mmCIF file of C-alpha atoms in Angstrom:
data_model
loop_
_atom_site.group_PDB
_atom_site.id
_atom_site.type_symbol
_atom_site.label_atom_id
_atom_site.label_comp_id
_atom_site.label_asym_id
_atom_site.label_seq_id
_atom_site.Cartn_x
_atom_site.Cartn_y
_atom_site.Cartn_z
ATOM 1 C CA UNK A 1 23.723 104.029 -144.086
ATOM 2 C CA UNK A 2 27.617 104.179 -144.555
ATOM 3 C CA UNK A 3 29.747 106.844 -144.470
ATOM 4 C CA UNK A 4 31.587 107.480 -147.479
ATOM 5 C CA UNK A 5 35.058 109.354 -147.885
ATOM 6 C CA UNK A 6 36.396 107.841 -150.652
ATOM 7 C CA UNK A 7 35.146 106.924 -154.552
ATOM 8 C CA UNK A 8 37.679 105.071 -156.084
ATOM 9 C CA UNK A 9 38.242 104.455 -160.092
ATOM 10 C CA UNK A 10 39.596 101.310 -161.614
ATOM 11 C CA UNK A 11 39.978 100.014 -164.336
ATOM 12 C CA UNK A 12 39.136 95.776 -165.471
ATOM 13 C CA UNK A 13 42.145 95.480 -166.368
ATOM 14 C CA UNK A 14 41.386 93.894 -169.918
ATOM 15 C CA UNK A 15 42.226 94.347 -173.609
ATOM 16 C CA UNK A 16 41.293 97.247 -175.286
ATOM 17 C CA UNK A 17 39.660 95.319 -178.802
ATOM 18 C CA UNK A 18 38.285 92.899 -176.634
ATOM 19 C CA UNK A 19 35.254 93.231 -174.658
ATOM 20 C CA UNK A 20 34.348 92.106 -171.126
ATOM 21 C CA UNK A 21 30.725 93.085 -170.241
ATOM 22 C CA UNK A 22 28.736 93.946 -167.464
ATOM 23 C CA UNK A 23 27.718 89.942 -167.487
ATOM 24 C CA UNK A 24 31.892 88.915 -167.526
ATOM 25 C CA UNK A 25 32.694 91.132 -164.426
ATOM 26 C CA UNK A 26 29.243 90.125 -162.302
ATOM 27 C CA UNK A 27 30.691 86.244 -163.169
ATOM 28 C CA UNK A 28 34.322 87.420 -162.580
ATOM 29 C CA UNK A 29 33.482 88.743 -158.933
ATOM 30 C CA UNK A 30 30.952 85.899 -158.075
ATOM 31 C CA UNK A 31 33.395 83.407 -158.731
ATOM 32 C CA UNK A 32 36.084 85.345 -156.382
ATOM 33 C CA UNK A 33 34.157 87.110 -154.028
ATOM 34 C CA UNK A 34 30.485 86.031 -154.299
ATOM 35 C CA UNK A 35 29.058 89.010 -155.156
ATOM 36 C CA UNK A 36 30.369 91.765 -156.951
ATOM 37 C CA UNK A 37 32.758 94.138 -156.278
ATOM 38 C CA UNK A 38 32.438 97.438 -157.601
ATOM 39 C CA UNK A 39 29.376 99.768 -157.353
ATOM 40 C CA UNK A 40 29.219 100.939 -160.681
ATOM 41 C CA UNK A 41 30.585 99.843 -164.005
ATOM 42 C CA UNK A 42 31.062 101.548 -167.262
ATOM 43 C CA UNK A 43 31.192 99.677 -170.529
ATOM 44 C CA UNK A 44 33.178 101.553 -173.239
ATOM 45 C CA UNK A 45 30.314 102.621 -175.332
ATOM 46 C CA UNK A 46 29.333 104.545 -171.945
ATOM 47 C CA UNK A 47 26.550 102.231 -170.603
ATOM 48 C CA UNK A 48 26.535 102.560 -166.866
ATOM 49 C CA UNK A 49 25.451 99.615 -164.566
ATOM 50 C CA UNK A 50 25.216 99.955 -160.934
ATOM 51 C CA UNK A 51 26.561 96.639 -159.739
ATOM 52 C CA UNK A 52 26.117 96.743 -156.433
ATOM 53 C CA UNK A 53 23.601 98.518 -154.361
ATOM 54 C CA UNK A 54 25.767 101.543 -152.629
ATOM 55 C CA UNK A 55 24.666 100.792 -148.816
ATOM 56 C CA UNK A 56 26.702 97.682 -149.358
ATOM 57 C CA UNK A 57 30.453 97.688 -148.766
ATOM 58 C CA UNK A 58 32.075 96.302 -151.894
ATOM 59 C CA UNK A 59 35.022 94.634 -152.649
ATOM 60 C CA UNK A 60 37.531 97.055 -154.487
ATOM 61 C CA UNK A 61 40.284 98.213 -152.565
ATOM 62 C CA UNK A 62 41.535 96.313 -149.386
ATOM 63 C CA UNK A 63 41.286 98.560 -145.823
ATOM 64 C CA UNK A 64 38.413 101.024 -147.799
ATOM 65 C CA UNK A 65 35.800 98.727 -148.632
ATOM 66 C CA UNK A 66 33.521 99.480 -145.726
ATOM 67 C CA UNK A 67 33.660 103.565 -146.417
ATOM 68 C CA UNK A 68 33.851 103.944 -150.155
ATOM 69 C CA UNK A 69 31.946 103.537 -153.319
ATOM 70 C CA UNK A 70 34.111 101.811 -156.579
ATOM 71 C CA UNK A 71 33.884 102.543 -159.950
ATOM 72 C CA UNK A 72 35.384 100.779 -162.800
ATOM 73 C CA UNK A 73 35.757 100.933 -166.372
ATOM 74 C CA UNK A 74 36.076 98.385 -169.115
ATOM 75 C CA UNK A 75 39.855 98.465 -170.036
ATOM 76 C CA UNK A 76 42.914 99.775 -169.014
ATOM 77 C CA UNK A 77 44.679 97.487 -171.354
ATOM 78 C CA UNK A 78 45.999 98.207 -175.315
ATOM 79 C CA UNK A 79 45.270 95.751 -177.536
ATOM 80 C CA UNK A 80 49.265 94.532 -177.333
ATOM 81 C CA UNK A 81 48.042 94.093 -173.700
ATOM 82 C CA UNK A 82 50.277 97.359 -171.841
ATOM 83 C CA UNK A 83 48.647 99.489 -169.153
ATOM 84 C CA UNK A 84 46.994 102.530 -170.566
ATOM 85 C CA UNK A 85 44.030 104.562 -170.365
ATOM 86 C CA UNK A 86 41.904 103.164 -172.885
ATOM 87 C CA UNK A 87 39.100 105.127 -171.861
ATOM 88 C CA UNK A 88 36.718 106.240 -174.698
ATOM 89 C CA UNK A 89 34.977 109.545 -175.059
ATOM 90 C CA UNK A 90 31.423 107.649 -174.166
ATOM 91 C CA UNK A 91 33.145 106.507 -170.680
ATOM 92 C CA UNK A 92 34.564 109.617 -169.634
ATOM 93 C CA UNK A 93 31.508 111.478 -170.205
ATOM 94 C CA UNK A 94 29.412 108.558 -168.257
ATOM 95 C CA UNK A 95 32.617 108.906 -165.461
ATOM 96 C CA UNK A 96 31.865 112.911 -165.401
ATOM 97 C CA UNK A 97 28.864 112.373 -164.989
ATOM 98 C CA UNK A 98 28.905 109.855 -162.633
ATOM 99 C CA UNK A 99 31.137 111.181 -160.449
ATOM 100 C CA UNK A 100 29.359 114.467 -160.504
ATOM 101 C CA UNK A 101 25.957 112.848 -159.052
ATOM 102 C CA UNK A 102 27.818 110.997 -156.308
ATOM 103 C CA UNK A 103 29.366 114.099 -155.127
ATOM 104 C CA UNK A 104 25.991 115.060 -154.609
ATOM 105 C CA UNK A 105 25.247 112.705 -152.436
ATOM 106 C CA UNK A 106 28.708 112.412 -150.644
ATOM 107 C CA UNK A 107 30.190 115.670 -150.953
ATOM 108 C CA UNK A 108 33.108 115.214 -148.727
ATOM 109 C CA UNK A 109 34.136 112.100 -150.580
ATOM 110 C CA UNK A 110 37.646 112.389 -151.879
ATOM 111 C CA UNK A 111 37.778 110.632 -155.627
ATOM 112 C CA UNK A 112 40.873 108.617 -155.938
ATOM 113 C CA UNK A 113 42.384 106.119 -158.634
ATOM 114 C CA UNK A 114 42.962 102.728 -157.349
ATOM 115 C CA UNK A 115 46.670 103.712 -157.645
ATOM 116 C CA UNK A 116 46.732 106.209 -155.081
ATOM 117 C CA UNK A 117 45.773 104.020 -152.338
ATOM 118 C CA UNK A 118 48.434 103.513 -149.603
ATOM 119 C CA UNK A 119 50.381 100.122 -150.429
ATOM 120 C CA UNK A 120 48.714 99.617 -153.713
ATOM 121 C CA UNK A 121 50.916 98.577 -156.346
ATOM 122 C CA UNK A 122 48.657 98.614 -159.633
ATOM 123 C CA UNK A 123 48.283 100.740 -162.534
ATOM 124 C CA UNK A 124 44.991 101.159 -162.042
ATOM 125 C CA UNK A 125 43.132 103.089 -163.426
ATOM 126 C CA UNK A 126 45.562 103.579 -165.632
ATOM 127 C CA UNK A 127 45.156 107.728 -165.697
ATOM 128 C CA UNK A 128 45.353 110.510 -162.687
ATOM 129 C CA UNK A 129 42.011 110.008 -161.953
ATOM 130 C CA UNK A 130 42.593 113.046 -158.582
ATOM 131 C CA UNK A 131 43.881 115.707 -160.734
ATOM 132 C CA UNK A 132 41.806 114.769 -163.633
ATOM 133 C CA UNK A 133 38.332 114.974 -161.633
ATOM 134 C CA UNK A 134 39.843 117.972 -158.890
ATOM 135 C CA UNK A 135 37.050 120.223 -160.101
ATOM 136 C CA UNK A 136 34.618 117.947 -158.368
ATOM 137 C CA UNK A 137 35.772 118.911 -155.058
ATOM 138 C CA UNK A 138 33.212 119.745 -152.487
#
């Protein structure tokens, strides 16, 4: 089993009014990593998919892969196409929740936005996804 220490948010990075499902993202990943990436994806009506089995390193943030779990969200992107936290009420309450039961499981797991990684230079997850979620501290 792997030790995890981090659970990181993104976001797809895609248009708000447009959708890109569970289906789009396991194709997205396949075709550039061969499996996919994240652990966990949320559709904006709030429909949660585990992705990829959480024993598995995934393929989400360069130097953390083998010691975190990822998380994204549909969106991330207004319909004009700028970064923003498109996140519907459905999502966040599937996030909450979510992040709640992992903390279970890995309580000393920091929760981080792709953002706040050390030399990232994204948007991502487009919202302050440590301060937002600092309640869920262990």
């Amino acid at each position: 089993m792997r030790k995890i220490d981090l659970i990181v948010i993104h976001c797809s990075a895609t248009r708000s009014d447009r959708r890109f499902s569970v289906e789009d993202l396991i194709a997205c990943h396949n075709a550039r990593f061969g499996f996919t990436g994240y652990h966990y994806y949320i559709t904006r009506d709030g429909q949660l998919y585990q992705t990829r089995h959480e024993n598995l390193p995934g393929a989400h943030a360069r130097h953390y892969n083998q010691h975190s779990i990822g998380i994204c969200y549909e969106g991330g992107l207004t319909p004009e196409g700028a970064y923003a936290d498109t996140r519907t009420a459905a999502q966040k309450h599937a996030l909450h929740a979510l992040l709640r039961s992992l903390k279970a499981d890995y309580p000393d797991a920091r929760i981080l936005g792709h953002r706040d990684l050390p030399g990232v230079h994204k948007k991502c997850p487009c919202f302050d996804a440590a301060e937002e979620y600092r309640e869920l501290k262990a």
